[in-house]
Tab-separated table of C-alpha atoms and ligand atoms in Angstrom:
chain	number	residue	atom	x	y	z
G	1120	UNK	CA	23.275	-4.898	-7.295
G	1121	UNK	CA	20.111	-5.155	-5.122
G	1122	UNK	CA	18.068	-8.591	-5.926
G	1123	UNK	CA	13.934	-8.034	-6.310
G	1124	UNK	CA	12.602	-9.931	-3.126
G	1125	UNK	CA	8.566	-11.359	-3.709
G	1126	UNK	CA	6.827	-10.614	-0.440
G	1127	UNK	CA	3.485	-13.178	-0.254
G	1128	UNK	CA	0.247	-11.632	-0.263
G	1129	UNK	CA	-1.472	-14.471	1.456
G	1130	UNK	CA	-3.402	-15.654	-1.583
G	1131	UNK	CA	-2.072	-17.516	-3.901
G	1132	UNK	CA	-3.933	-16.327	-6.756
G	1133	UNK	CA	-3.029	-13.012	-5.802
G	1134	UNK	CA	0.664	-13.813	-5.782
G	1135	UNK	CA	0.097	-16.089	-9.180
G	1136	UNK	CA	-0.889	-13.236	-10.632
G	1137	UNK	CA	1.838	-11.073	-9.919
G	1138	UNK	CA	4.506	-13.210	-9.947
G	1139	UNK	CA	4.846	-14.181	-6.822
G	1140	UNK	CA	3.989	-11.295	-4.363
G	1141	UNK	CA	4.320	-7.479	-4.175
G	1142	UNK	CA	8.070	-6.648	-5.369
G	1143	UNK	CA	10.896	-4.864	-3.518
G	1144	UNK	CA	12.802	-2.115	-5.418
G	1145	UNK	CA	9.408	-0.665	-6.974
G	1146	UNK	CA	5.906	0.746	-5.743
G	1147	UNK	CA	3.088	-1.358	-5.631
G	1148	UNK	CA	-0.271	1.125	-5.761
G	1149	UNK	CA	-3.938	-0.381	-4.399
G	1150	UNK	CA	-6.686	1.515	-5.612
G	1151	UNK	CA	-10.317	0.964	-5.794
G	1152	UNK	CA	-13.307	1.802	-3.042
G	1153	UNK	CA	-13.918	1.937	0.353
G	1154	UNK	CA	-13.974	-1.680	1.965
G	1155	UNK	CA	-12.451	-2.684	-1.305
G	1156	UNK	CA	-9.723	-4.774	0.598
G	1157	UNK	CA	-6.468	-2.518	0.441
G	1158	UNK	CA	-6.049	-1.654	4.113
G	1159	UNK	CA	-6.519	-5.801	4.770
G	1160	UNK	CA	-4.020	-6.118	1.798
G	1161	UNK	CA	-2.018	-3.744	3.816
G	1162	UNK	CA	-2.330	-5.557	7.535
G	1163	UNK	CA	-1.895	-9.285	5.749
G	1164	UNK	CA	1.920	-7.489	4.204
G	1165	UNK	CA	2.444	-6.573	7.484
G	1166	UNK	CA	2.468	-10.247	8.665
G	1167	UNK	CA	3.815	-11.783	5.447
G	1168	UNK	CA	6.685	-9.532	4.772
G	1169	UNK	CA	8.224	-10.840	8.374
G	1170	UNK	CA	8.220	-14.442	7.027
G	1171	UNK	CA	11.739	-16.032	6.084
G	1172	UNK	CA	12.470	-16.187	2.417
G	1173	UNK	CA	11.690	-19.439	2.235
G	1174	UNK	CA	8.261	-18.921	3.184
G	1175	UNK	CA	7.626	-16.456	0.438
G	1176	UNK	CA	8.597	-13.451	3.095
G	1177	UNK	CA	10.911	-10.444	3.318
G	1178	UNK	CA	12.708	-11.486	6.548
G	1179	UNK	CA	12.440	-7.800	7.080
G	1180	UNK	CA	10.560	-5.223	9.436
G	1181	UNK	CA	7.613	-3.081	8.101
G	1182	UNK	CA	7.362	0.763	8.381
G	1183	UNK	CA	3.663	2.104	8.499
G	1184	UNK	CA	2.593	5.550	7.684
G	1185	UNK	CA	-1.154	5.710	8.049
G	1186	UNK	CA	-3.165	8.935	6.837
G	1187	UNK	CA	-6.690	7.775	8.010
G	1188	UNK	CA	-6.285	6.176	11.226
G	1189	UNK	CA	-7.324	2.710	9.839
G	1190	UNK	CA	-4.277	0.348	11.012
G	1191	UNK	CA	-5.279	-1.975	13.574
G	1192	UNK	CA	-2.566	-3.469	15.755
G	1193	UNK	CA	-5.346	-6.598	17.023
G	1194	UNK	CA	-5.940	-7.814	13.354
G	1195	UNK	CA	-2.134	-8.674	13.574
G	1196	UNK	CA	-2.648	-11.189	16.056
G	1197	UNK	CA	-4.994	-13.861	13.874
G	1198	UNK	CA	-2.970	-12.646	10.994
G	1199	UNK	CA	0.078	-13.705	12.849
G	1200	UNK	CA	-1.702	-16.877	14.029
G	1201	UNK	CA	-2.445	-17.727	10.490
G	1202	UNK	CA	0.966	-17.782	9.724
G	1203	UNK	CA	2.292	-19.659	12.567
G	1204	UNK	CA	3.935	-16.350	14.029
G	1205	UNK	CA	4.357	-15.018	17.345
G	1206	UNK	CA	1.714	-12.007	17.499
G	1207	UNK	CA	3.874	-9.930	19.572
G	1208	UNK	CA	7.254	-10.461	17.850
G	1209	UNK	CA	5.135	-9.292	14.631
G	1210	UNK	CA	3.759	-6.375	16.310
G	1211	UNK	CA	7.474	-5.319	17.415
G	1212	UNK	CA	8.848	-5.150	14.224
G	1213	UNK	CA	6.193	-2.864	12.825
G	1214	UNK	CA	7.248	0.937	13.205
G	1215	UNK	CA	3.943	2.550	12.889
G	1216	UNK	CA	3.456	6.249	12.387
G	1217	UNK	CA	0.177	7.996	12.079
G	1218	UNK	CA	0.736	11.485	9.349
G	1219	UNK	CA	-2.239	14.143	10.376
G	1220	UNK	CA	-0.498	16.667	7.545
G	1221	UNK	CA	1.348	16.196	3.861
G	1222	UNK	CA	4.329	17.926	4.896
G	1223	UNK	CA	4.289	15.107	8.440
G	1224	UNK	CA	3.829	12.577	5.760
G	1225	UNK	CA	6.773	13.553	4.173
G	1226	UNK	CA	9.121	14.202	7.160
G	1227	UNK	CA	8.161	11.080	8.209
G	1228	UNK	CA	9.656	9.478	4.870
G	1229	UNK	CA	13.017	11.550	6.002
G	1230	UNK	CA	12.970	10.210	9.290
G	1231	UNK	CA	12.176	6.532	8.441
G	1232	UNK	CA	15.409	6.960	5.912
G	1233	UNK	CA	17.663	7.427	8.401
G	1234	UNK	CA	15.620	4.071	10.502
G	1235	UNK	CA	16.330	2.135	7.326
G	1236	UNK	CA	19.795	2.565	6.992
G	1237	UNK	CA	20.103	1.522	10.381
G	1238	UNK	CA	17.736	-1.661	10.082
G	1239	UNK	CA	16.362	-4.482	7.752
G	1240	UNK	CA	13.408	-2.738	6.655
G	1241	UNK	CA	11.552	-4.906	3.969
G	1242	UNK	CA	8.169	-3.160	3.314
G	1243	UNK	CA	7.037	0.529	3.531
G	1244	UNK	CA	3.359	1.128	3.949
G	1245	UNK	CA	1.418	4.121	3.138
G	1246	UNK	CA	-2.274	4.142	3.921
G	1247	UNK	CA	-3.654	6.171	2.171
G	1248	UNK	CA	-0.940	7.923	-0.161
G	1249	UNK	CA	-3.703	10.308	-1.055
G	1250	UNK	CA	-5.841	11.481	1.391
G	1251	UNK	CA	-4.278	14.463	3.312
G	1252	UNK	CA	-3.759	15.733	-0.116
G	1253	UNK	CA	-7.217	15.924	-0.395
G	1254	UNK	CA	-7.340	17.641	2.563
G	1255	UNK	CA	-4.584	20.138	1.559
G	1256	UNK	CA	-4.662	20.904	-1.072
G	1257	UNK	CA	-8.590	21.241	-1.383
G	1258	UNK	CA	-9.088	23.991	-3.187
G	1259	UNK	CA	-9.057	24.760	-7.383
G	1260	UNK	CA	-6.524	26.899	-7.770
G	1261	UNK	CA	-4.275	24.500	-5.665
G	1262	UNK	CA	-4.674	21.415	-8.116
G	1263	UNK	CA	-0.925	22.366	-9.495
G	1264	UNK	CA	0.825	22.784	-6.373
G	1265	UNK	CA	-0.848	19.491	-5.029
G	1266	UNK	CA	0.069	17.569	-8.198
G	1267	UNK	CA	4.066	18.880	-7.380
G	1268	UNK	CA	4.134	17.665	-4.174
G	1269	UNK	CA	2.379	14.500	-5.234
G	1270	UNK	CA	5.137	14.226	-7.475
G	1271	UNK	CA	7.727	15.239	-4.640
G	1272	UNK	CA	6.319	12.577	-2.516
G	1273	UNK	CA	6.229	9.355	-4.834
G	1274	UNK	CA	9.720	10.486	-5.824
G	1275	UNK	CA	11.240	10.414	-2.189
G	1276	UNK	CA	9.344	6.980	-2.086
G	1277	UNK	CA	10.682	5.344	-5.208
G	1278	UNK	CA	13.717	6.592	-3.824
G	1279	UNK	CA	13.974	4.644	-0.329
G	1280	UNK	CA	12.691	1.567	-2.779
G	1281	UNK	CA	15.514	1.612	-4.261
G	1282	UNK	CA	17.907	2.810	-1.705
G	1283	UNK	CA	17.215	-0.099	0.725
G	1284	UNK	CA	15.387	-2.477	-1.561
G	1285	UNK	CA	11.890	-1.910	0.114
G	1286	UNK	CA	8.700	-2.842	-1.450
G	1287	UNK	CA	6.327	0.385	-0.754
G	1288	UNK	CA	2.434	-0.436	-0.997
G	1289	UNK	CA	0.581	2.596	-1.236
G	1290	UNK	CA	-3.364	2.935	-1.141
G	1291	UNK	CA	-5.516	5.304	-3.426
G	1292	UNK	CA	-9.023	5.921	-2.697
G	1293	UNK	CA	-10.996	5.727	-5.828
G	1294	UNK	CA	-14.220	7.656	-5.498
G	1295	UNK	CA	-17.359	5.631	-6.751
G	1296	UNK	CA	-19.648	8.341	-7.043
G	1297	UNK	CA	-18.171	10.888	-10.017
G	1298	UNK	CA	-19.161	13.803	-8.178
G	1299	UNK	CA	-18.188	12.828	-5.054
G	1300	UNK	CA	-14.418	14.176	-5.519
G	1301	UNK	CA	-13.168	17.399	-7.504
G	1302	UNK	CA	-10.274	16.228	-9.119
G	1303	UNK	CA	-11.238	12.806	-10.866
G	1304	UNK	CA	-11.879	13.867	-14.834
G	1305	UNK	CA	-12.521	10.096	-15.588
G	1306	UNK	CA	-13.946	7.776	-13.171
G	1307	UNK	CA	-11.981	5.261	-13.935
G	1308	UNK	CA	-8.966	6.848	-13.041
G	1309	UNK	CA	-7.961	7.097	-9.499
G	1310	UNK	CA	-8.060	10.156	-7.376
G	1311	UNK	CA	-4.255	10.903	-8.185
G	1312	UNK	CA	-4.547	11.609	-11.860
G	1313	UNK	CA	-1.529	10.973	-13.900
G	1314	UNK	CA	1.251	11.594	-11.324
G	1315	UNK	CA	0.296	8.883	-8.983
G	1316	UNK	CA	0.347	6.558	-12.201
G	1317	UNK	CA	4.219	7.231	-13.082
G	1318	UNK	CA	5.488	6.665	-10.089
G	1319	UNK	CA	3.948	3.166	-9.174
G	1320	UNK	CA	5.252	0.734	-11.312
G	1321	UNK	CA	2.519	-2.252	-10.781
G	1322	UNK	CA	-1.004	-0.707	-9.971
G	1323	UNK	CA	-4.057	-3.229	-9.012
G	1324	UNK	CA	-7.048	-2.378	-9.268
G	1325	UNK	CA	-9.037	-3.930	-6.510
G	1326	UNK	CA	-13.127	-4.296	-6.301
G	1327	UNK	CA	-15.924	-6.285	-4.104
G	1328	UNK	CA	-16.735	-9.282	-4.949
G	1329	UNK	CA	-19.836	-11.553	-3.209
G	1330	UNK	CA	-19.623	-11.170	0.681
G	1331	UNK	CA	-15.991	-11.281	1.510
G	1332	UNK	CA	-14.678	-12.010	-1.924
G	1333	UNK	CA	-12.757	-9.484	-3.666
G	1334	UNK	CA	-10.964	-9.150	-7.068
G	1335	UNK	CA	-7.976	-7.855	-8.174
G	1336	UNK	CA	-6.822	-6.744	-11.594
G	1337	UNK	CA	-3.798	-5.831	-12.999
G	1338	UNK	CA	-3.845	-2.313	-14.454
G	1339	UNK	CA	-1.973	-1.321	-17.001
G	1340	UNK	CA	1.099	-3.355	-17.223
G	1341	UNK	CA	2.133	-4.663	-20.859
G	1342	UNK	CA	4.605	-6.883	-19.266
G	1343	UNK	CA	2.491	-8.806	-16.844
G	1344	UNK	CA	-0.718	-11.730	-17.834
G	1345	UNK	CA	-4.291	-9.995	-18.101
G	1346	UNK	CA	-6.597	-11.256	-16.120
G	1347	UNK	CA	-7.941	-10.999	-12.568
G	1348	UNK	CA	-7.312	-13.205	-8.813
G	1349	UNK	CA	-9.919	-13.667	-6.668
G	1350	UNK	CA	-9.272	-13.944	-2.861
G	1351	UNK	CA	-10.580	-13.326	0.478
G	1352	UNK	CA	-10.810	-10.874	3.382
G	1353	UNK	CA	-10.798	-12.887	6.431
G	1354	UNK	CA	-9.933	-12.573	10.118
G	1355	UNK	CA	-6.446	-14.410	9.181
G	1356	UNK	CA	-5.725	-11.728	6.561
G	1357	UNK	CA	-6.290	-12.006	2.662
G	1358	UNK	CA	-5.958	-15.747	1.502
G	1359	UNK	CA	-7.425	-17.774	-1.166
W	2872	GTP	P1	-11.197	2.405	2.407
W	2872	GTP	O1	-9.992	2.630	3.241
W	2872	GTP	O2	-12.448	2.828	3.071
W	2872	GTP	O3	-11.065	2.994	1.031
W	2872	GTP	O4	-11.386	0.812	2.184
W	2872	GTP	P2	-10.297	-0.332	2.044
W	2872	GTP	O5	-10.167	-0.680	0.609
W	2872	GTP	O6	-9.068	-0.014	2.791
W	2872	GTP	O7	-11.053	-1.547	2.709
W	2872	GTP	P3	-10.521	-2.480	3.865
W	2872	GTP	O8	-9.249	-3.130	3.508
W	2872	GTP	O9	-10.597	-1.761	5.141
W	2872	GTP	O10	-11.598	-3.630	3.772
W	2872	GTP	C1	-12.602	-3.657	4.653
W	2872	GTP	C2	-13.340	-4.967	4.438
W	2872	GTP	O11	-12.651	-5.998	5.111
W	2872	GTP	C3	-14.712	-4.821	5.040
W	2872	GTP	O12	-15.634	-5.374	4.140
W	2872	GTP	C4	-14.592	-5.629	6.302
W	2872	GTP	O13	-15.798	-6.249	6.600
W	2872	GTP	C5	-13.533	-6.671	5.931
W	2872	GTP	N1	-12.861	-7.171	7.128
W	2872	GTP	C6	-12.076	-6.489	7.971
W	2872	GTP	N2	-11.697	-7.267	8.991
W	2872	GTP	C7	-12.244	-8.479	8.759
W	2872	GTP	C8	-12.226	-9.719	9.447
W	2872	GTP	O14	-11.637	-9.859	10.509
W	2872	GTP	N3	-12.912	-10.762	8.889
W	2872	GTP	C9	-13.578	-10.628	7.722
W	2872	GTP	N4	-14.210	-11.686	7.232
W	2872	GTP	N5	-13.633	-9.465	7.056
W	2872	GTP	C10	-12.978	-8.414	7.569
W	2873	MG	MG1	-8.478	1.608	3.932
């Protein structure tokens, strides 16, 4: 039996209010607006999840898939800094893949399989989950097919989860403006609709707060405290 590892977020009232960190053996979904924090989130993981266990880290290597061409390999190197990490050791263990198509997206989770059972993966990033589905799938008449190979997707990923005891962070776009996307009925519902929320087992909602404060809010989850954590985007990565 596989044993949940907590992988620090960088804030401690972040990680308070989820336990301890973003969990291995289950999908961790971001959503919320642009420059909302969940790419940051996603770059401070990066770092953390390298940390010993001791240090509130995976002790494991990252895998990357990124949709929008938003991962930044410099902001490692404060991140690192922060942390008391070599930049460049970081940066190695980091297997980065950009996705320009669903179906790459998806090959890529094949291929990364195959990586994992070869190597101490810890985290599995996908930035966004979302957005070449929008892309897609754009049209309609297509809103069924998308939502089966949405489903297809988040399977495969609770699968390598579980397989090699992986935390996957995922990122969902949320719209602001209501008519600025075609498939959100209720704008306060991310972009994904009601497959995206199966799938993920702990979903936080993230918003702006003043300047380079943001908050983050549980959603959804019977089984873990209500309330919010406020933390920070800075050059070191999200901390208190
Ligand atoms: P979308 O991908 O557009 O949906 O947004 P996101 O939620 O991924 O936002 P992201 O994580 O990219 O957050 C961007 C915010 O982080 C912006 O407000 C940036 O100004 C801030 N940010 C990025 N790098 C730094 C940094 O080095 N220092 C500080 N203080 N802020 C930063
Ligand atoms: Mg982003």
């Amino acid at each position: 039996r596989k044993s949940v590892v907590r992988i620090t977020t960088g804030s401690q009232a972040l990680d308070d209010l989820l336990g301890g960190g973003i969990e291995t053996l289950c999908i961790t979904e971001a959503f919320g607006e642009f420059r909302s924090g969940k790419t940051q989130l996603a770059h401070t993981l990066c770092v953390s999840t390298q940390l010993p266990i001791h240090m509130h880290g995976g002790n494991g290597k990252v895998a990357y898939i990124d949709t929008e061409g938003t991962f930044r390999p410099e902001r490692i190197v404060p991140i690192a800094e922060r942390f008391g990490m070599d930049a460049n050791a970081v940066l190695d263990n980091i297997i980065y893949a950009r996705a320009y198509t669903y179906e790459h997206q998806y090959n890529l989770l094949l291929g990364l399989a195959a990586k994992m059972a070869e190597e101490p993966f810890r985290l599995l990033i996908v930035d966004s989950v979302i957005a070449l589905f929008r892309v897609d799938f754009s049209g309609r008449g297509e809103l069924a097919e998308r939502q089966q190979k949405l489903a297809q997707m988040l399977s495969r990923l609770t699968k390598i989860a579980e397989e090699f005891n992986v935390a996957v962070y995922i990122t969902n776009q949320v719209i602001a403006d209501p008519g600025g996307g075609m498939f959100i009925t209720d704008p306060k519902k991310p972009a994904g609709g009601h497959v995206l929320a199966h799938a993920a087992t702990i979903r936080l909602m993230l918003r702006k707060g003043k300047g380079d404060q943001r908050v983050c809010k549980i959603f959804d989850a019977p089984n873990l405290p209500e309330g919010e954590a406020v933390f920070q985007v800075t050059s070191g990565g999200i901390m208190d």
